[in-house]
Amino acid sequence: MLIIGHRGAKGEIKQNTLESIERAIDSGVDMVEFDVMTTKDNIPVLYHGLRFSAWGRKQLPEVMSYRLLKSLRPNIARLDEALEHCANKVGVDIDVKTRKVDAIIKTLQKYYKSPDDIDKFFLSSHMFCTLKRIQSRWPEARIAAYSLNPFSWIVRNQRLNLFAVGFPRKQRLLIQPLAMRLGLKTYIYSVNDRASAEKYEKCGTWAIITNEPSALIGKPKPRKR
């Protein structure tokens, strides 16, 4: 069973940052998950999608230039920076939070060029239109659907060639048996204790997403200076 760091190491350090990704990698995760949106000038950045106030107005990265966004959020990371941190170390789950997928796909294709590279990452989203666009533009890429609705993935799987289905741990009995019967990989979020992880592994779960990889796996390995 694979262990995926949620937004890096969300429960240990500021999420969706290069530092959070480094913490997850040092803890020994198999993959790192992070959220991606695109700025107004088509720069993919790590961002969950929650709005924040700027000059008294709530705005999203999609209506800002990267330069402006960087001035407001100095620790904002670009997708290419995150992929550089993960290259040849861990797999990647890119949670796409936008309908603007072209720049994201273009960036990914610079790092994953050969057919063998397809196994090193997958793209996930809760938006059907986003998954559909990704598949139409990059048919070889592995895509995964997740949703708080325990049955929406069934419709999506009929229309798309899904690789995996993600779901909250409380919905496991509703989703996992059927998904596995249909040949889909299953991953559960969020799992932060070893006892639960061991239980899900026995159930045939493909991967779990954790907020606290250090607690689940062990203390981060010291980096060489």
mmCIF file with all atom_site columns, C-alpha atoms in Angstrom:
data_model
loop_
_atom_site.group_PDB
_atom_site.id
_atom_site.type_symbol
_atom_site.label_atom_id
_atom_site.label_alt_id
_atom_site.label_comp_id
_atom_site.label_asym_id
_atom_site.label_entity_id
_atom_site.label_seq_id
_atom_site.pdbx_PDB_ins_code
_atom_site.Cartn_x
_atom_site.Cartn_y
_atom_site.Cartn_z
_atom_site.occupancy
_atom_site.B_iso_or_equiv
_atom_site.pdbx_formal_charge
_atom_site.auth_seq_id
_atom_site.auth_comp_id
_atom_site.auth_asym_id
_atom_site.auth_atom_id
_atom_site.pdbx_PDB_model_num
ATOM 1   C CA . MET A 1 1   ? 0.000   0.000  0.000   1.00 0.00 ? 1   MET A CA 1
ATOM 2   C CA . LEU A 1 2   ? 1.313   3.429  -0.945  1.00 0.00 ? 2   LEU A CA 1
ATOM 3   C CA . ILE A 1 3   ? 1.475   6.368  1.440   1.00 0.00 ? 3   ILE A CA 1
ATOM 4   C CA . ILE A 1 4   ? 0.746   9.779  -0.067  1.00 0.00 ? 4   ILE A CA 1
ATOM 5   C CA . GLY A 1 5   ? 1.575   13.030 1.721   1.00 0.00 ? 5   GLY A CA 1
ATOM 6   C CA . HIS A 1 6   ? -1.461  15.336 1.701   1.00 0.00 ? 6   HIS A CA 1
ATOM 7   C CA . ARG A 1 7   ? -0.451  18.740 0.306   1.00 0.00 ? 7   ARG A CA 1
ATOM 8   C CA . GLY A 1 8   ? 3.029   17.686 1.280   1.00 0.00 ? 8   GLY A CA 1
ATOM 9   C CA . ALA A 1 9   ? 2.771   17.293 5.030   1.00 0.00 ? 9   ALA A CA 1
ATOM 10  C CA . LYS A 1 10  ? -0.307  19.395 5.726   1.00 0.00 ? 10  LYS A CA 1
ATOM 11  C CA . GLY A 1 11  ? -0.557  18.510 9.396   1.00 0.00 ? 11  GLY A CA 1
ATOM 12  C CA . GLU A 1 12  ? 3.067   19.327 10.146  1.00 0.00 ? 12  GLU A CA 1
ATOM 13  C CA . ILE A 1 13  ? 4.003   22.390 8.116   1.00 0.00 ? 13  ILE A CA 1
ATOM 14  C CA . LYS A 1 14  ? 2.315   24.994 5.902   1.00 0.00 ? 14  LYS A CA 1
ATOM 15  C CA . GLN A 1 15  ? 0.510   23.102 3.144   1.00 0.00 ? 15  GLN A CA 1
ATOM 16  C CA . ASN A 1 16  ? 1.197   23.269 -0.587  1.00 0.00 ? 16  ASN A CA 1
ATOM 17  C CA . THR A 1 17  ? 4.661   24.721 -0.101  1.00 0.00 ? 17  THR A CA 1
ATOM 18  C CA . LEU A 1 18  ? 8.059   23.446 -1.142  1.00 0.00 ? 18  LEU A CA 1
ATOM 19  C CA . GLU A 1 19  ? 8.935   23.058 2.548   1.00 0.00 ? 19  GLU A CA 1
ATOM 20  C CA . SER A 1 20  ? 5.875   20.879 3.076   1.00 0.00 ? 20  SER A CA 1
ATOM 21  C CA . ILE A 1 21  ? 6.818   18.716 0.100   1.00 0.00 ? 21  ILE A CA 1
ATOM 22  C CA . GLU A 1 22  ? 10.362  18.350 1.437   1.00 0.00 ? 22  GLU A CA 1
ATOM 23  C CA . ARG A 1 23  ? 9.029   17.308 4.851   1.00 0.00 ? 23  ARG A CA 1
ATOM 24  C CA . ALA A 1 24  ? 6.871   14.598 3.276   1.00 0.00 ? 24  ALA A CA 1
ATOM 25  C CA . ILE A 1 25  ? 9.749   13.308 1.141   1.00 0.00 ? 25  ILE A CA 1
ATOM 26  C CA . ASP A 1 26  ? 12.103  13.229 4.115   1.00 0.00 ? 26  ASP A CA 1
ATOM 27  C CA . SER A 1 27  ? 9.482   11.272 6.064   1.00 0.00 ? 27  SER A CA 1
ATOM 28  C CA . GLY A 1 28  ? 9.575   8.514  3.464   1.00 0.00 ? 28  GLY A CA 1
ATOM 29  C CA . VAL A 1 29  ? 6.269   8.836  1.590   1.00 0.00 ? 29  VAL A CA 1
ATOM 30  C CA . ASP A 1 30  ? 5.778   7.037  -1.724  1.00 0.00 ? 30  ASP A CA 1
ATOM 31  C CA . MET A 1 31  ? 3.950   9.955  -3.347  1.00 0.00 ? 31  MET A CA 1
ATOM 32  C CA . VAL A 1 32  ? 3.193   13.597 -2.658  1.00 0.00 ? 32  VAL A CA 1
ATOM 33  C CA . GLU A 1 33  ? -0.195  15.192 -3.321  1.00 0.00 ? 33  GLU A CA 1
ATOM 34  C CA . PHE A 1 34  ? -0.655  18.900 -3.903  1.00 0.00 ? 34  PHE A CA 1
ATOM 35  C CA . ASP A 1 35  ? -3.310  21.221 -5.338  1.00 0.00 ? 35  ASP A CA 1
ATOM 36  C CA . VAL A 1 36  ? -2.770  23.176 -8.525  1.00 0.00 ? 36  VAL A CA 1
ATOM 37  C CA . MET A 1 37  ? -4.457  26.225 -10.028 1.00 0.00 ? 37  MET A CA 1
ATOM 38  C CA . THR A 1 38  ? -3.380  28.534 -12.855 1.00 0.00 ? 38  THR A CA 1
ATOM 39  C CA . THR A 1 39  ? -2.744  32.276 -12.705 1.00 0.00 ? 39  THR A CA 1
ATOM 40  C CA . LYS A 1 40  ? -4.154  34.788 -15.156 1.00 0.00 ? 40  LYS A CA 1
ATOM 41  C CA . ASP A 1 41  ? -0.923  34.630 -17.158 1.00 0.00 ? 41  ASP A CA 1
ATOM 42  C CA . ASN A 1 42  ? -1.032  30.798 -17.261 1.00 0.00 ? 42  ASN A CA 1
ATOM 43  C CA . ILE A 1 43  ? 1.516   29.938 -14.586 1.00 0.00 ? 43  ILE A CA 1
ATOM 44  C CA . PRO A 1 44  ? 0.488   26.769 -12.701 1.00 0.00 ? 44  PRO A CA 1
ATOM 45  C CA . VAL A 1 45  ? 0.895   27.274 -8.960  1.00 0.00 ? 45  VAL A CA 1
ATOM 46  C CA . LEU A 1 46  ? 0.268   25.237 -5.826  1.00 0.00 ? 46  LEU A CA 1
ATOM 47  C CA . TYR A 1 47  ? -2.951  26.545 -4.367  1.00 0.00 ? 47  TYR A CA 1
ATOM 48  C CA . HIS A 1 48  ? -5.986  24.876 -2.833  1.00 0.00 ? 48  HIS A CA 1
ATOM 49  C CA . GLY A 1 49  ? -8.548  27.277 -4.237  1.00 0.00 ? 49  GLY A CA 1
ATOM 50  C CA . LEU A 1 50  ? -9.825  28.962 -1.088  1.00 0.00 ? 50  LEU A CA 1
ATOM 51  C CA . ARG A 1 51  ? -10.340 32.638 -1.722  1.00 0.00 ? 51  ARG A CA 1
ATOM 52  C CA . PHE A 1 52  ? -8.363  35.270 0.122   1.00 0.00 ? 52  PHE A CA 1
ATOM 53  C CA . SER A 1 53  ? -8.833  38.995 0.536   1.00 0.00 ? 53  SER A CA 1
ATOM 54  C CA . ALA A 1 54  ? -6.781  41.471 -1.482  1.00 0.00 ? 54  ALA A CA 1
ATOM 55  C CA . TRP A 1 55  ? -7.579  45.165 -1.233  1.00 0.00 ? 55  TRP A CA 1
ATOM 56  C CA . GLY A 1 56  ? -10.814 44.270 0.487   1.00 0.00 ? 56  GLY A CA 1
ATOM 57  C CA . ARG A 1 57  ? -11.959 41.918 -2.294  1.00 0.00 ? 57  ARG A CA 1
ATOM 58  C CA . LYS A 1 58  ? -11.973 38.148 -2.443  1.00 0.00 ? 58  LYS A CA 1
ATOM 59  C CA . GLN A 1 59  ? -10.004 36.879 -5.414  1.00 0.00 ? 59  GLN A CA 1
ATOM 60  C CA . LEU A 1 60  ? -8.560  33.689 -6.857  1.00 0.00 ? 60  LEU A CA 1
ATOM 61  C CA . PRO A 1 61  ? -5.142  33.104 -8.451  1.00 0.00 ? 61  PRO A CA 1
ATOM 62  C CA . GLU A 1 62  ? -6.915  32.749 -11.809 1.00 0.00 ? 62  GLU A CA 1
ATOM 63  C CA . VAL A 1 63  ? -7.702  36.479 -11.898 1.00 0.00 ? 63  VAL A CA 1
ATOM 64  C CA . MET A 1 64  ? -4.177  37.531 -10.863 1.00 0.00 ? 64  MET A CA 1
ATOM 65  C CA . SER A 1 65  ? -0.837  37.581 -12.584 1.00 0.00 ? 65  SER A CA 1
ATOM 66  C CA . TYR A 1 66  ? 1.857   35.405 -11.065 1.00 0.00 ? 66  TYR A CA 1
ATOM 67  C CA . ARG A 1 67  ? 3.818   38.520 -10.125 1.00 0.00 ? 67  ARG A CA 1
ATOM 68  C CA . LEU A 1 68  ? 0.880   39.939 -8.167  1.00 0.00 ? 68  LEU A CA 1
ATOM 69  C CA . LEU A 1 69  ? 0.125   36.617 -6.514  1.00 0.00 ? 69  LEU A CA 1
ATOM 70  C CA . LYS A 1 70  ? 3.772   36.254 -5.498  1.00 0.00 ? 70  LYS A CA 1
ATOM 71  C CA . SER A 1 71  ? 3.708   39.713 -3.904  1.00 0.00 ? 71  SER A CA 1
ATOM 72  C CA . LEU A 1 72  ? 0.678   38.697 -1.830  1.00 0.00 ? 72  LEU A CA 1
ATOM 73  C CA . ARG A 1 73  ? 1.869   35.163 -1.061  1.00 0.00 ? 73  ARG A CA 1
ATOM 74  C CA . PRO A 1 74  ? 5.687   35.142 -1.079  1.00 0.00 ? 74  PRO A CA 1
ATOM 75  C CA . ASN A 1 75  ? 5.842   31.402 -0.369  1.00 0.00 ? 75  ASN A CA 1
ATOM 76  C CA . ILE A 1 76  ? 3.599   30.454 -3.299  1.00 0.00 ? 76  ILE A CA 1
ATOM 77  C CA . ALA A 1 77  ? 5.232   27.657 -5.303  1.00 0.00 ? 77  ALA A CA 1
ATOM 78  C CA . ARG A 1 78  ? 5.049   27.059 -9.039  1.00 0.00 ? 78  ARG A CA 1
ATOM 79  C CA . LEU A 1 79  ? 4.196   23.607 -10.336 1.00 0.00 ? 79  LEU A CA 1
ATOM 80  C CA . ASP A 1 80  ? 7.560   23.256 -12.067 1.00 0.00 ? 80  ASP A CA 1
ATOM 81  C CA . GLU A 1 81  ? 9.346   23.987 -8.773  1.00 0.00 ? 81  GLU A CA 1
ATOM 82  C CA . ALA A 1 82  ? 7.320   21.306 -7.012  1.00 0.00 ? 82  ALA A CA 1
ATOM 83  C CA . LEU A 1 83  ? 7.993   18.758 -9.747  1.00 0.00 ? 83  LEU A CA 1
ATOM 84  C CA . GLU A 1 84  ? 11.701  19.553 -9.558  1.00 0.00 ? 84  GLU A CA 1
ATOM 85  C CA . HIS A 1 85  ? 11.632  18.739 -5.836  1.00 0.00 ? 85  HIS A CA 1
ATOM 86  C CA . CYS A 1 86  ? 9.859   15.427 -6.480  1.00 0.00 ? 86  CYS A CA 1
ATOM 87  C CA . ALA A 1 87  ? 11.799  14.293 -9.558  1.00 0.00 ? 87  ALA A CA 1
ATOM 88  C CA . ASN A 1 88  ? 13.467  10.885 -9.128  1.00 0.00 ? 88  ASN A CA 1
ATOM 89  C CA . LYS A 1 89  ? 12.383  10.817 -5.454  1.00 0.00 ? 89  LYS A CA 1
ATOM 90  C CA . VAL A 1 90  ? 8.635   10.234 -5.148  1.00 0.00 ? 90  VAL A CA 1
ATOM 91  C CA . GLY A 1 91  ? 5.519   9.894  -7.261  1.00 0.00 ? 91  GLY A CA 1
ATOM 92  C CA . VAL A 1 92  ? 3.077   12.786 -7.583  1.00 0.00 ? 92  VAL A CA 1
ATOM 93  C CA . ASP A 1 93  ? -0.692  13.205 -7.299  1.00 0.00 ? 93  ASP A CA 1
ATOM 94  C CA . ILE A 1 94  ? -1.686  16.516 -8.890  1.00 0.00 ? 94  ILE A CA 1
ATOM 95  C CA . ASP A 1 95  ? -5.091  17.598 -7.601  1.00 0.00 ? 95  ASP A CA 1
ATOM 96  C CA . VAL A 1 96  ? -6.343  19.941 -10.316 1.00 0.00 ? 96  VAL A CA 1
ATOM 97  C CA . LYS A 1 97  ? -8.564  22.689 -8.894  1.00 0.00 ? 97  LYS A CA 1
ATOM 98  C CA . THR A 1 98  ? -9.234  24.534 -12.138 1.00 0.00 ? 98  THR A CA 1
ATOM 99  C CA . ARG A 1 99  ? -10.788 24.064 -15.557 1.00 0.00 ? 99  ARG A CA 1
ATOM 100 C CA . LYS A 1 100 ? -7.705  25.634 -17.167 1.00 0.00 ? 100 LYS A CA 1
ATOM 101 C CA . VAL A 1 101 ? -5.627  22.508 -17.704 1.00 0.00 ? 101 VAL A CA 1
ATOM 102 C CA . ASP A 1 102 ? -3.466  23.260 -20.754 1.00 0.00 ? 102 ASP A CA 1
ATOM 103 C CA . ALA A 1 103 ? -0.608  24.977 -18.914 1.00 0.00 ? 103 ALA A CA 1
ATOM 104 C CA . ILE A 1 104 ? -0.650  22.272 -16.244 1.00 0.00 ? 104 ILE A CA 1
ATOM 105 C CA . ILE A 1 105 ? -0.391  19.498 -18.820 1.00 0.00 ? 105 ILE A CA 1
ATOM 106 C CA . LYS A 1 106 ? 2.347   21.336 -20.714 1.00 0.00 ? 106 LYS A CA 1
ATOM 107 C CA . THR A 1 107 ? 4.413   21.673 -17.525 1.00 0.00 ? 107 THR A CA 1
ATOM 108 C CA . LEU A 1 108 ? 3.941   18.015 -16.607 1.00 0.00 ? 108 LEU A CA 1
ATOM 109 C CA . GLN A 1 109 ? 4.970   16.841 -20.059 1.00 0.00 ? 109 GLN A CA 1
ATOM 110 C CA . LYS A 1 110 ? 8.356   18.505 -19.600 1.00 0.00 ? 110 LYS A CA 1
ATOM 111 C CA . TYR A 1 111 ? 9.062   16.187 -16.659 1.00 0.00 ? 111 TYR A CA 1
ATOM 112 C CA . TYR A 1 112 ? 7.248   13.031 -17.729 1.00 0.00 ? 112 TYR A CA 1
ATOM 113 C CA . LYS A 1 113 ? 8.238   12.370 -21.315 1.00 0.00 ? 113 LYS A CA 1
ATOM 114 C CA . SER A 1 114 ? 8.524   8.612  -21.806 1.00 0.00 ? 114 SER A CA 1
ATOM 115 C CA . PRO A 1 115 ? 5.764   5.962  -21.620 1.00 0.00 ? 115 PRO A CA 1
ATOM 116 C CA . ASP A 1 116 ? 7.406   4.620  -18.445 1.00 0.00 ? 116 ASP A CA 1
ATOM 117 C CA . ASP A 1 117 ? 6.961   8.000  -16.754 1.00 0.00 ? 117 ASP A CA 1
ATOM 118 C CA . ILE A 1 118 ? 3.163   7.617  -16.752 1.00 0.00 ? 118 ILE A CA 1
ATOM 119 C CA . ASP A 1 119 ? 3.460   5.378  -13.669 1.00 0.00 ? 119 ASP A CA 1
ATOM 120 C CA . LYS A 1 120 ? 5.148   8.167  -11.710 1.00 0.00 ? 120 LYS A CA 1
ATOM 121 C CA . PHE A 1 121 ? 2.131   10.448 -11.414 1.00 0.00 ? 121 PHE A CA 1
ATOM 122 C CA . PHE A 1 122 ? -1.614  10.779 -11.753 1.00 0.00 ? 122 PHE A CA 1
ATOM 123 C CA . LEU A 1 123 ? -4.006  13.700 -12.005 1.00 0.00 ? 123 LEU A CA 1
ATOM 124 C CA . SER A 1 124 ? -7.039  13.870 -9.753  1.00 0.00 ? 124 SER A CA 1
ATOM 125 C CA . SER A 1 125 ? -10.015 16.195 -9.473  1.00 0.00 ? 125 SER A CA 1
ATOM 126 C CA . HIS A 1 126 ? -13.512 16.447 -8.055  1.00 0.00 ? 126 HIS A CA 1
ATOM 127 C CA . MET A 1 127 ? -14.647 18.251 -11.237 1.00 0.00 ? 127 MET A CA 1
ATOM 128 C CA . PHE A 1 128 ? -15.887 16.043 -14.065 1.00 0.00 ? 128 PHE A CA 1
ATOM 129 C CA . CYS A 1 129 ? -15.298 18.730 -16.727 1.00 0.00 ? 129 CYS A CA 1
ATOM 130 C CA . THR A 1 130 ? -11.669 19.034 -15.631 1.00 0.00 ? 130 THR A CA 1
ATOM 131 C CA . LEU A 1 131 ? -11.041 15.292 -15.837 1.00 0.00 ? 131 LEU A CA 1
ATOM 132 C CA . LYS A 1 132 ? -12.703 15.198 -19.233 1.00 0.00 ? 132 LYS A CA 1
ATOM 133 C CA . ARG A 1 133 ? -10.464 17.987 -20.544 1.00 0.00 ? 133 ARG A CA 1
ATOM 134 C CA . ILE A 1 134 ? -7.344  16.316 -19.211 1.00 0.00 ? 134 ILE A CA 1
ATOM 135 C CA . GLN A 1 135 ? -8.229  13.020 -20.848 1.00 0.00 ? 135 GLN A CA 1
ATOM 136 C CA . SER A 1 136 ? -9.042  14.643 -24.196 1.00 0.00 ? 136 SER A CA 1
ATOM 137 C CA . ARG A 1 137 ? -5.725  16.507 -24.240 1.00 0.00 ? 137 ARG A CA 1
ATOM 138 C CA . TRP A 1 138 ? -3.523  13.769 -22.761 1.00 0.00 ? 138 TRP A CA 1
ATOM 139 C CA . PRO A 1 139 ? -5.187  10.350 -23.183 1.00 0.00 ? 139 PRO A CA 1
ATOM 140 C CA . GLU A 1 140 ? -2.179  8.461  -21.788 1.00 0.00 ? 140 GLU A CA 1
ATOM 141 C CA . ALA A 1 141 ? -2.213  10.241 -18.426 1.00 0.00 ? 141 ALA A CA 1
ATOM 142 C CA . ARG A 1 142 ? -3.747  8.425  -15.472 1.00 0.00 ? 142 ARG A CA 1
ATOM 143 C CA . ILE A 1 143 ? -6.737  10.241 -13.958 1.00 0.00 ? 143 ILE A CA 1
ATOM 144 C CA . ALA A 1 144 ? -8.599  9.753  -10.683 1.00 0.00 ? 144 ALA A CA 1
ATOM 145 C CA . ALA A 1 145 ? -11.930 11.036 -9.416  1.00 0.00 ? 145 ALA A CA 1
ATOM 146 C CA . TYR A 1 146 ? -12.878 11.832 -5.847  1.00 0.00 ? 146 TYR A CA 1
ATOM 147 C CA . SER A 1 147 ? -15.978 13.371 -4.315  1.00 0.00 ? 147 SER A CA 1
ATOM 148 C CA . LEU A 1 148 ? -17.904 13.644 -1.085  1.00 0.00 ? 148 LEU A CA 1
ATOM 149 C CA . ASN A 1 149 ? -20.820 12.178 -3.039  1.00 0.00 ? 149 ASN A CA 1
ATOM 150 C CA . PRO A 1 150 ? -20.240 8.425  -2.681  1.00 0.00 ? 150 PRO A CA 1
ATOM 151 C CA . PHE A 1 151 ? -21.862 7.555  -6.009  1.00 0.00 ? 151 PHE A CA 1
ATOM 152 C CA . SER A 1 152 ? -20.817 10.274 -8.492  1.00 0.00 ? 152 SER A CA 1
ATOM 153 C CA . TRP A 1 153 ? -17.655 8.363  -9.440  1.00 0.00 ? 153 TRP A CA 1
ATOM 154 C CA . ILE A 1 154 ? -19.791 5.598  -10.975 1.00 0.00 ? 154 ILE A CA 1
ATOM 155 C CA . VAL A 1 155 ? -21.152 7.995  -13.598 1.00 0.00 ? 155 VAL A CA 1
ATOM 156 C CA . ARG A 1 156 ? -17.708 9.444  -14.206 1.00 0.00 ? 156 ARG A CA 1
ATOM 157 C CA . ASN A 1 157 ? -16.186 6.009  -14.659 1.00 0.00 ? 157 ASN A CA 1
ATOM 158 C CA . GLN A 1 158 ? -18.755 5.219  -17.346 1.00 0.00 ? 158 GLN A CA 1
ATOM 159 C CA . ARG A 1 159 ? -17.708 8.309  -19.299 1.00 0.00 ? 159 ARG A CA 1
ATOM 160 C CA . LEU A 1 160 ? -14.005 8.343  -18.552 1.00 0.00 ? 160 LEU A CA 1
ATOM 161 C CA . ASN A 1 161 ? -11.282 5.756  -18.319 1.00 0.00 ? 161 ASN A CA 1
ATOM 162 C CA . LEU A 1 162 ? -10.545 6.310  -14.637 1.00 0.00 ? 162 LEU A CA 1
ATOM 163 C CA . PHE A 1 163 ? -7.406  4.936  -13.065 1.00 0.00 ? 163 PHE A CA 1
ATOM 164 C CA . ALA A 1 164 ? -8.453  5.301  -9.425  1.00 0.00 ? 164 ALA A CA 1
ATOM 165 C CA . VAL A 1 165 ? -11.173 6.490  -7.079  1.00 0.00 ? 165 VAL A CA 1
ATOM 166 C CA . GLY A 1 166 ? -10.527 8.459  -3.905  1.00 0.00 ? 166 GLY A CA 1
ATOM 167 C CA . PHE A 1 167 ? -12.927 8.775  -0.978  1.00 0.00 ? 167 PHE A CA 1
ATOM 168 C CA . PRO A 1 168 ? -13.119 9.755  2.721   1.00 0.00 ? 168 PRO A CA 1
ATOM 169 C CA . ARG A 1 169 ? -12.469 6.929  5.145   1.00 0.00 ? 169 ARG A CA 1
ATOM 170 C CA . LYS A 1 170 ? -16.084 6.941  6.379   1.00 0.00 ? 170 LYS A CA 1
ATOM 171 C CA . GLN A 1 171 ? -17.275 5.997  2.889   1.00 0.00 ? 171 GLN A CA 1
ATOM 172 C CA . ARG A 1 172 ? -15.025 2.990  2.409   1.00 0.00 ? 172 ARG A CA 1
ATOM 173 C CA . LEU A 1 173 ? -17.735 0.359  2.695   1.00 0.00 ? 173 LEU A CA 1
ATOM 174 C CA . LEU A 1 174 ? -19.937 2.260  0.225   1.00 0.00 ? 174 LEU A CA 1
ATOM 175 C CA . ILE A 1 175 ? -17.262 2.685  -2.431  1.00 0.00 ? 175 ILE A CA 1
ATOM 176 C CA . GLN A 1 176 ? -14.286 0.365  -2.139  1.00 0.00 ? 176 GLN A CA 1
ATOM 177 C CA . PRO A 1 177 ? -15.852 -3.073 -2.815  1.00 0.00 ? 177 PRO A CA 1
ATOM 178 C CA . LEU A 1 178 ? -17.539 -1.990 -6.048  1.00 0.00 ? 178 LEU A CA 1
ATOM 179 C CA . ALA A 1 179 ? -14.589 0.101  -7.229  1.00 0.00 ? 179 ALA A CA 1
ATOM 180 C CA . MET A 1 180 ? -12.198 -2.802 -6.755  1.00 0.00 ? 180 MET A CA 1
ATOM 181 C CA . ARG A 1 181 ? -14.620 -5.139 -8.505  1.00 0.00 ? 181 ARG A CA 1
ATOM 182 C CA . LEU A 1 182 ? -14.552 -2.776 -11.485 1.00 0.00 ? 182 LEU A CA 1
ATOM 183 C CA . GLY A 1 183 ? -10.747 -2.930 -11.522 1.00 0.00 ? 183 GLY A CA 1
ATOM 184 C CA . LEU A 1 184 ? -10.126 0.548  -10.133 1.00 0.00 ? 184 LEU A CA 1
ATOM 185 C CA . LYS A 1 185 ? -7.419  1.474  -7.676  1.00 0.00 ? 185 LYS A CA 1
ATOM 186 C CA . THR A 1 186 ? -8.750  2.925  -4.417  1.00 0.00 ? 186 THR A CA 1
ATOM 187 C CA . TYR A 1 187 ? -7.220  5.492  -2.097  1.00 0.00 ? 187 TYR A CA 1
ATOM 188 C CA . ILE A 1 188 ? -8.530  6.816  1.215   1.00 0.00 ? 188 ILE A CA 1
ATOM 189 C CA . TYR A 1 189 ? -8.139  10.212 2.903   1.00 0.00 ? 189 TYR A CA 1
ATOM 190 C CA . SER A 1 190 ? -7.106  11.246 5.436   1.00 0.00 ? 190 SER A CA 1
ATOM 191 C CA . VAL A 1 191 ? -5.390  8.534  7.496   1.00 0.00 ? 191 VAL A CA 1
ATOM 192 C CA . ASN A 1 192 ? -3.055  9.678  10.270  1.00 0.00 ? 192 ASN A CA 1
ATOM 193 C CA . ASP A 1 193 ? -2.556  6.656  12.520  1.00 0.00 ? 193 ASP A CA 1
ATOM 194 C CA . ARG A 1 194 ? -0.818  3.352  11.925  1.00 0.00 ? 194 ARG A CA 1
ATOM 195 C CA . ALA A 1 195 ? -3.646  1.152  13.202  1.00 0.00 ? 195 ALA A CA 1
ATOM 196 C CA . SER A 1 196 ? -6.052  2.506  10.583  1.00 0.00 ? 196 SER A CA 1
ATOM 197 C CA . ALA A 1 197 ? -3.409  2.281  7.876   1.00 0.00 ? 197 ALA A CA 1
ATOM 198 C CA . GLU A 1 198 ? -2.824  -1.392 8.654   1.00 0.00 ? 198 GLU A CA 1
ATOM 199 C CA . LYS A 1 199 ? -6.577  -2.063 8.575   1.00 0.00 ? 199 LYS A CA 1
ATOM 200 C CA . TYR A 1 200 ? -6.990  -0.444 5.163   1.00 0.00 ? 200 TYR A CA 1
ATOM 201 C CA . GLU A 1 201 ? -3.994  -2.297 3.792   1.00 0.00 ? 201 GLU A CA 1
ATOM 202 C CA . LYS A 1 202 ? -5.639  -5.600 4.732   1.00 0.00 ? 202 LYS A CA 1
ATOM 203 C CA . CYS A 1 203 ? -8.734  -4.476 2.805   1.00 0.00 ? 203 CYS A CA 1
ATOM 204 C CA . GLY A 1 204 ? -6.718  -4.198 -0.385  1.00 0.00 ? 204 GLY A CA 1
ATOM 205 C CA . THR A 1 205 ? -6.520  -0.407 -0.428  1.00 0.00 ? 205 THR A CA 1
ATOM 206 C CA . TRP A 1 206 ? -4.049  0.824  -3.045  1.00 0.00 ? 206 TRP A CA 1
ATOM 207 C CA . ALA A 1 207 ? -3.006  4.009  -1.177  1.00 0.00 ? 207 ALA A CA 1
ATOM 208 C CA . ILE A 1 208 ? -3.804  6.251  1.748   1.00 0.00 ? 208 ILE A CA 1
ATOM 209 C CA . ILE A 1 209 ? -3.402  10.012 1.957   1.00 0.00 ? 209 ILE A CA 1
ATOM 210 C CA . THR A 1 210 ? -2.039  11.314 5.235   1.00 0.00 ? 210 THR A CA 1
ATOM 211 C CA . ASN A 1 211 ? -1.714  14.767 6.776   1.00 0.00 ? 211 ASN A CA 1
ATOM 212 C CA . GLU A 1 212 ? 1.040   13.619 9.106   1.00 0.00 ? 212 GLU A CA 1
ATOM 213 C CA . PRO A 1 213 ? 3.546   11.397 7.319   1.00 0.00 ? 213 PRO A CA 1
ATOM 214 C CA . SER A 1 214 ? 6.078   11.760 10.126  1.00 0.00 ? 214 SER A CA 1
ATOM 215 C CA . ALA A 1 215 ? 3.612   10.315 12.638  1.00 0.00 ? 215 ALA A CA 1
ATOM 216 C CA . LEU A 1 216 ? 2.523   7.546  10.297  1.00 0.00 ? 216 LEU A CA 1
ATOM 217 C CA . ILE A 1 217 ? 5.923   6.509  8.949   1.00 0.00 ? 217 ILE A CA 1
ATOM 218 C CA . GLY A 1 218 ? 8.543   7.962  11.229  1.00 0.00 ? 218 GLY A CA 1
ATOM 219 C CA . LYS A 1 219 ? 10.602  11.054 11.893  1.00 0.00 ? 219 LYS A CA 1
ATOM 220 C CA . PRO A 1 220 ? 11.965  12.881 8.827   1.00 0.00 ? 220 PRO A CA 1
ATOM 221 C CA . LYS A 1 221 ? 15.383  11.762 7.704   1.00 0.00 ? 221 LYS A CA 1
ATOM 222 C CA . PRO A 1 222 ? 18.028  14.452 8.271   1.00 0.00 ? 222 PRO A CA 1
ATOM 223 C CA . ARG A 1 223 ? 19.090  16.217 5.100   1.00 0.00 ? 223 ARG A CA 1
ATOM 224 C CA . LYS A 1 224 ? 22.731  16.276 4.108   1.00 0.00 ? 224 LYS A CA 1
ATOM 225 C CA . ARG A 1 225 ? 24.201  19.741 4.300   1.00 0.00 ? 225 ARG A CA 1
#
